[in-house]
Coordinates of C-alpha atoms in Angstrom, one line a residue:
M831 CA 35.7 24.0 54.3
K832 CA 32.3 25.0 52.9
K833 CA 29.2 25.1 55.0
L834 CA 27.1 22.1 54.0
G835 CA 23.3 22.1 54.0
F836 CA 21.3 18.8 54.0
I837 CA 17.6 19.0 53.2
G838 CA 16.4 15.5 54.1
T839 CA 17.9 13.3 56.9
G840 CA 16.5 10.0 55.9
S841 CA 18.6 6.9 55.1
M842 CA 21.0 8.5 52.6
G843 CA 21.0 12.0 54.0
S844 CA 22.0 10.8 57.5
L845 CA 24.5 8.4 56.1
L846 CA 26.3 11.2 54.2
I847 CA 26.4 13.4 57.2
E848 CA 27.8 10.6 59.3
A849 CA 30.4 9.7 56.7
F850 CA 31.6 13.3 56.2
I851 CA 31.9 13.8 59.9
K852 CA 33.7 10.5 60.3
A853 CA 36.1 11.7 57.5
G854 CA 37.0 14.8 59.6
A855 CA 34.5 17.5 58.5
P856 CA 33.7 19.8 61.5
E857 CA 30.2 19.2 62.9
D858 CA 29.5 22.9 63.1
H859 CA 29.7 23.1 59.3
F860 CA 26.5 21.1 58.9
H861 CA 23.1 22.7 58.6
V862 CA 20.3 20.1 58.4
T863 CA 16.5 19.9 58.2
N864 CA 13.9 17.2 57.6
R865 CA 10.2 17.2 56.9
S866 CA 9.8 15.2 60.2
L867 CA 12.0 17.4 62.3
H868 CA 12.4 14.9 65.1
K869 CA 14.6 12.8 62.7
A870 CA 17.0 15.8 62.3
K871 CA 17.0 16.3 66.1
A872 CA 17.8 12.6 66.7
L873 CA 20.9 13.1 64.4
Q874 CA 21.9 16.1 66.5
E875 CA 21.8 14.0 69.7
K876 CA 24.7 12.0 68.1
Y877 CA 26.5 15.0 66.6
R878 CA 26.0 17.9 69.0
G879 CA 27.7 20.5 66.8
I880 CA 25.3 20.3 63.8
H881 CA 22.7 23.1 63.3
I882 CA 19.1 22.2 63.0
H883 CA 16.8 24.4 60.8
Q884 CA 13.0 24.5 60.6
D885 CA 12.9 24.4 56.9
A886 CA 14.9 24.4 53.6
L887 CA 14.7 28.2 53.1
S888 CA 16.5 28.7 56.4
I889 CA 19.3 26.4 55.3
A890 CA 19.6 28.3 52.0
K891 CA 20.5 31.4 54.0
E892 CA 23.4 29.7 55.8
A893 CA 24.9 26.9 53.7
E894 CA 27.0 27.2 50.6
W895 CA 26.7 23.7 49.2
L896 CA 23.1 22.3 49.4
F897 CA 22.5 18.6 49.3
I898 CA 19.0 17.7 48.4
C899 CA 18.4 14.3 50.0
T900 CA 14.6 13.9 49.7
K901 CA 12.7 11.4 47.6
P902 CA 12.8 12.1 43.8
L903 CA 9.3 13.6 43.5
E904 CA 9.8 15.7 46.6
M905 CA 12.9 17.2 45.1
V906 CA 10.9 18.9 42.5
T907 CA 8.9 20.7 45.2
V908 CA 11.9 21.5 47.3
L909 CA 13.9 22.9 44.4
D910 CA 11.0 25.0 43.2
K911 CA 10.6 26.6 46.6
L912 CA 14.4 27.2 46.9
S913 CA 14.7 28.7 43.4
A914 CA 14.0 32.3 44.5
H915 CA 16.3 32.0 47.5
I916 CA 19.5 30.6 46.0
K917 CA 22.3 33.1 45.6
P918 CA 25.6 33.2 43.7
G919 CA 28.3 31.1 45.3
Q920 CA 26.0 28.3 46.3
V921 CA 25.9 24.8 44.7
I922 CA 23.0 22.5 44.4
I923 CA 23.8 18.8 44.8
T924 CA 21.1 16.1 44.3
I925 CA 21.6 12.5 45.3
T926 CA 19.0 10.6 43.3
S927 CA 19.2 9.0 39.9
P928 CA 15.9 9.9 38.2
L929 CA 16.4 13.7 38.3
Q930 CA 18.8 14.9 35.7
V931 CA 21.2 17.8 36.3
E932 CA 19.6 19.7 33.4
E933 CA 16.2 19.4 35.1
T934 CA 17.6 20.6 38.4
E935 CA 19.0 23.6 36.5
L936 CA 15.5 24.4 35.2
L937 CA 13.9 24.0 38.7
V938 CA 16.6 26.3 40.2
N939 CA 16.0 28.8 37.4
N940 CA 19.2 30.7 38.1
Q941 CA 21.9 30.9 35.4
E942 CA 24.7 31.4 38.0
I943 CA 24.1 28.3 40.2
P944 CA 26.1 25.2 39.4
V945 CA 24.4 21.8 39.8
A946 CA 25.9 18.4 40.4
R947 CA 24.4 15.0 41.0
F948 CA 26.2 12.8 43.6
I949 CA 24.9 9.2 44.0
P950 CA 26.4 7.6 47.1
S951 CA 26.4 4.0 48.3
I952 CA 26.0 2.6 51.8
V953 CA 29.6 1.4 51.6
N954 CA 30.7 5.0 51.8
L955 CA 30.0 4.9 55.5
S956 CA 33.3 3.0 55.7
L957 CA 34.9 5.9 53.7
T958 CA 35.5 3.6 50.8
G959 CA 33.7 2.4 47.7
P960 CA 32.3 4.1 44.6
S961 CA 30.1 7.2 44.3
L962 CA 28.7 8.4 41.0
I963 CA 28.9 12.0 39.8
T964 CA 27.5 14.1 37.0
F965 CA 28.2 17.8 36.6
S966 CA 26.1 20.4 34.8
E967 CA 27.7 22.6 32.3
R968 CA 27.5 25.5 34.8
C969 CA 30.2 23.8 36.9
T970 CA 33.6 25.2 36.2
E971 CA 36.6 23.0 36.2
G972 CA 37.6 24.5 39.6
M973 CA 34.2 23.8 41.0
R974 CA 34.3 20.2 39.7
N975 CA 37.7 19.7 41.4
D976 CA 36.4 21.2 44.7
L977 CA 33.4 18.9 44.6
R978 CA 35.5 15.9 43.8
D979 CA 37.8 16.7 46.7
L980 CA 34.8 16.6 49.1
F981 CA 33.4 13.4 47.6
S982 CA 36.8 11.8 47.7
T983 CA 36.9 12.1 51.5
I984 CA 34.3 9.3 51.8
S985 CA 34.4 7.5 48.4
T986 CA 36.0 6.9 45.0
P987 CA 34.0 9.3 42.7
V988 CA 33.3 7.9 39.3
L989 CA 32.2 10.4 36.6
I990 CA 29.4 8.8 34.6
D991 CA 27.5 9.6 31.4
P992 CA 23.8 10.3 32.2
S993 CA 22.8 7.5 29.9
V994 CA 24.1 4.8 32.2
T995 CA 22.9 6.4 35.5
R996 CA 20.5 3.6 36.4
V997 CA 22.7 0.6 35.7
A998 CA 25.7 2.3 37.3
S999 CA 23.5 3.0 40.4
D1000 CA 22.4 -0.7 40.4
I1001 CA 26.0 -1.8 40.7
A1002 CA 27.3 0.9 43.0
S1003 CA 24.3 1.7 45.3
C1004 CA 22.0 -1.3 45.0
G1005 CA 24.9 -3.8 44.6
P1006 CA 25.5 -4.2 48.4
A1007 CA 21.9 -5.2 48.9
F1008 CA 21.9 -7.5 45.9
I1009 CA 25.1 -9.2 47.1
S1010 CA 23.8 -9.5 50.7
F1011 CA 20.7 -11.2 49.3
L1012 CA 22.8 -13.7 47.3
V1013 CA 25.0 -14.5 50.3
E1014 CA 22.0 -15.0 52.5
R1015 CA 20.6 -17.4 49.9
M1016 CA 23.9 -19.3 50.0
I1017 CA 23.8 -19.5 53.8
K1018 CA 20.2 -20.7 53.7
G1019 CA 21.1 -23.4 51.2
A1020 CA 24.0 -24.6 53.3
V1021 CA 21.8 -24.7 56.4
E1022 CA 19.0 -26.6 54.7
E1023 CA 21.2 -29.0 52.7
R1024 CA 23.9 -29.8 55.2
N1025 CA 24.3 -30.1 58.9
I1026 CA 25.6 -26.6 59.7
D1027 CA 23.8 -24.1 62.0
E1028 CA 22.9 -20.7 60.6
K1029 CA 25.0 -18.7 63.1
T1030 CA 28.2 -20.6 62.1
A1031 CA 27.5 -20.3 58.4
T1032 CA 26.8 -16.6 58.7
A1033 CA 30.0 -15.9 60.6
I1034 CA 32.0 -17.8 58.0
A1035 CA 30.3 -15.9 55.1
E1036 CA 30.8 -12.5 56.7
S1037 CA 34.4 -13.2 57.4
M1038 CA 34.9 -14.5 53.8
L1039 CA 33.4 -11.2 52.5
I1040 CA 35.8 -9.1 54.6
G1041 CA 38.8 -11.1 53.3
Y1042 CA 37.5 -11.0 49.8
G1043 CA 37.3 -7.2 50.0
E1044 CA 40.8 -7.0 51.3
L1045 CA 42.1 -9.1 48.4
M1046 CA 40.5 -6.6 46.0
K1047 CA 41.7 -3.6 47.9
Q1048 CA 45.3 -4.8 47.9
N1049 CA 45.1 -5.7 44.2
Y1050 CA 46.0 -9.3 44.6
F1051 CA 43.3 -10.3 42.1
D1052 CA 40.5 -9.0 39.9
L1053 CA 37.2 -10.8 39.6
S1054 CA 38.3 -13.1 36.8
S1055 CA 41.7 -14.0 38.1
L1056 CA 40.3 -14.7 41.6
Q1057 CA 37.9 -17.3 40.1
K1058 CA 40.8 -18.9 38.2
R1059 CA 43.0 -19.0 41.3
V1060 CA 40.4 -20.7 43.4
T1061 CA 39.2 -23.1 40.7
V1062 CA 41.4 -26.2 40.6
P1063 CA 40.8 -28.4 37.5
G1064 CA 38.4 -31.2 38.4
G1065 CA 37.8 -29.7 41.9
V1066 CA 34.6 -28.8 43.8
T1067 CA 34.8 -25.0 43.0
G1068 CA 34.5 -25.8 39.3
V1069 CA 31.5 -28.0 40.0
G1070 CA 29.8 -25.3 42.0
L1071 CA 30.6 -22.6 39.3
K1072 CA 29.0 -24.8 36.7
V1073 CA 25.8 -25.0 38.8
L1074 CA 25.8 -21.2 39.2
N1075 CA 26.4 -20.6 35.5
N1076 CA 23.4 -22.9 34.6
E1077 CA 21.1 -21.6 37.3
T1078 CA 21.6 -17.8 37.1
G1079 CA 21.1 -17.7 33.4
D1080 CA 19.6 -14.3 32.5
M1081 CA 18.7 -13.5 36.1
F1082 CA 20.7 -10.2 36.1
H1083 CA 19.4 -9.3 32.7
K1084 CA 15.9 -9.4 34.2
L1085 CA 17.1 -7.5 37.3
F1086 CA 18.4 -4.6 35.2
R1087 CA 15.3 -4.6 33.0
E1088 CA 13.1 -4.2 36.1
T1089 CA 15.2 -1.5 37.8
E1090 CA 15.2 0.4 34.5
K1091 CA 11.4 0.1 34.3
K1092 CA 11.1 1.6 37.8
Y1093 CA 13.6 4.3 36.9
Q1094 CA 11.6 5.3 33.8
E1095 CA 8.4 5.4 36.0
D1096 CA 10.2 7.8 38.4
R1097 CA 11.4 9.8 35.4
K1098 CA 7.9 10.2 34.1
G1099 CA 6.6 11.2 37.6
I1100 CA 9.3 13.9 37.8
Q1101 CA 8.5 15.2 34.3
K1102 CA 4.8 15.3 35.0
K1103 CA 5.3 17.2 38.3
M1104 CA 7.7 19.7 36.5
R1105 CA 5.0 20.5 33.9
R1106 CA 2.5 21.6 36.6

């Protein structure tokens, strides 16, 4: 297995490290650093075998596949500093949507270095769920297969066109938060409208979600057929679905417009920083 370098051990960086180790990757294959080094050291307390480095340049000397897990604007600075230290045989992997693989190539400024973008989801911590991948033209078919093999240990990789990066990320990465919010609103409504305590309602909802996921996993239903199976003509489910249909309206259209707006703001910030 390749030596994996992680520059940034925040929410997603630490999640990926934990997921890969959970999937069987040896701890001593991980080389990590973070701007606030105590966060990396806290991770080492849980996984004693990982190697902590003082900075990104130190990791570039040891690791073969480099995961850049910082915030989007910080990636520009990190990649610019790394560019003179990347060597043949290494791969740069970014995990954020606003930075395109072509821009990463420009920042690395080395014609021999393959670049990939790998957008994970919190559900990958369970070694399931989607991840989104985009390869640069520098990635050979063999390299793409090797990367897919690694990503497949914790997720189901989906190759996406760059033009749908944001909306695909909304579904795959933001989706668990959006669904959690909607379920919490359902629980709140149940508590406020009917005589059920929040703890009981929450336990029922969480158990329902687990069972729902298992139905999908075992291919009993798809989204549409499940609705049809539960909805008895003239029954309460149909009444409830009618309310949802009327009330949600263009809610998700608005959601996707707002996330796209934020995405474009981040894109402009990256482009502005790259021009400096």
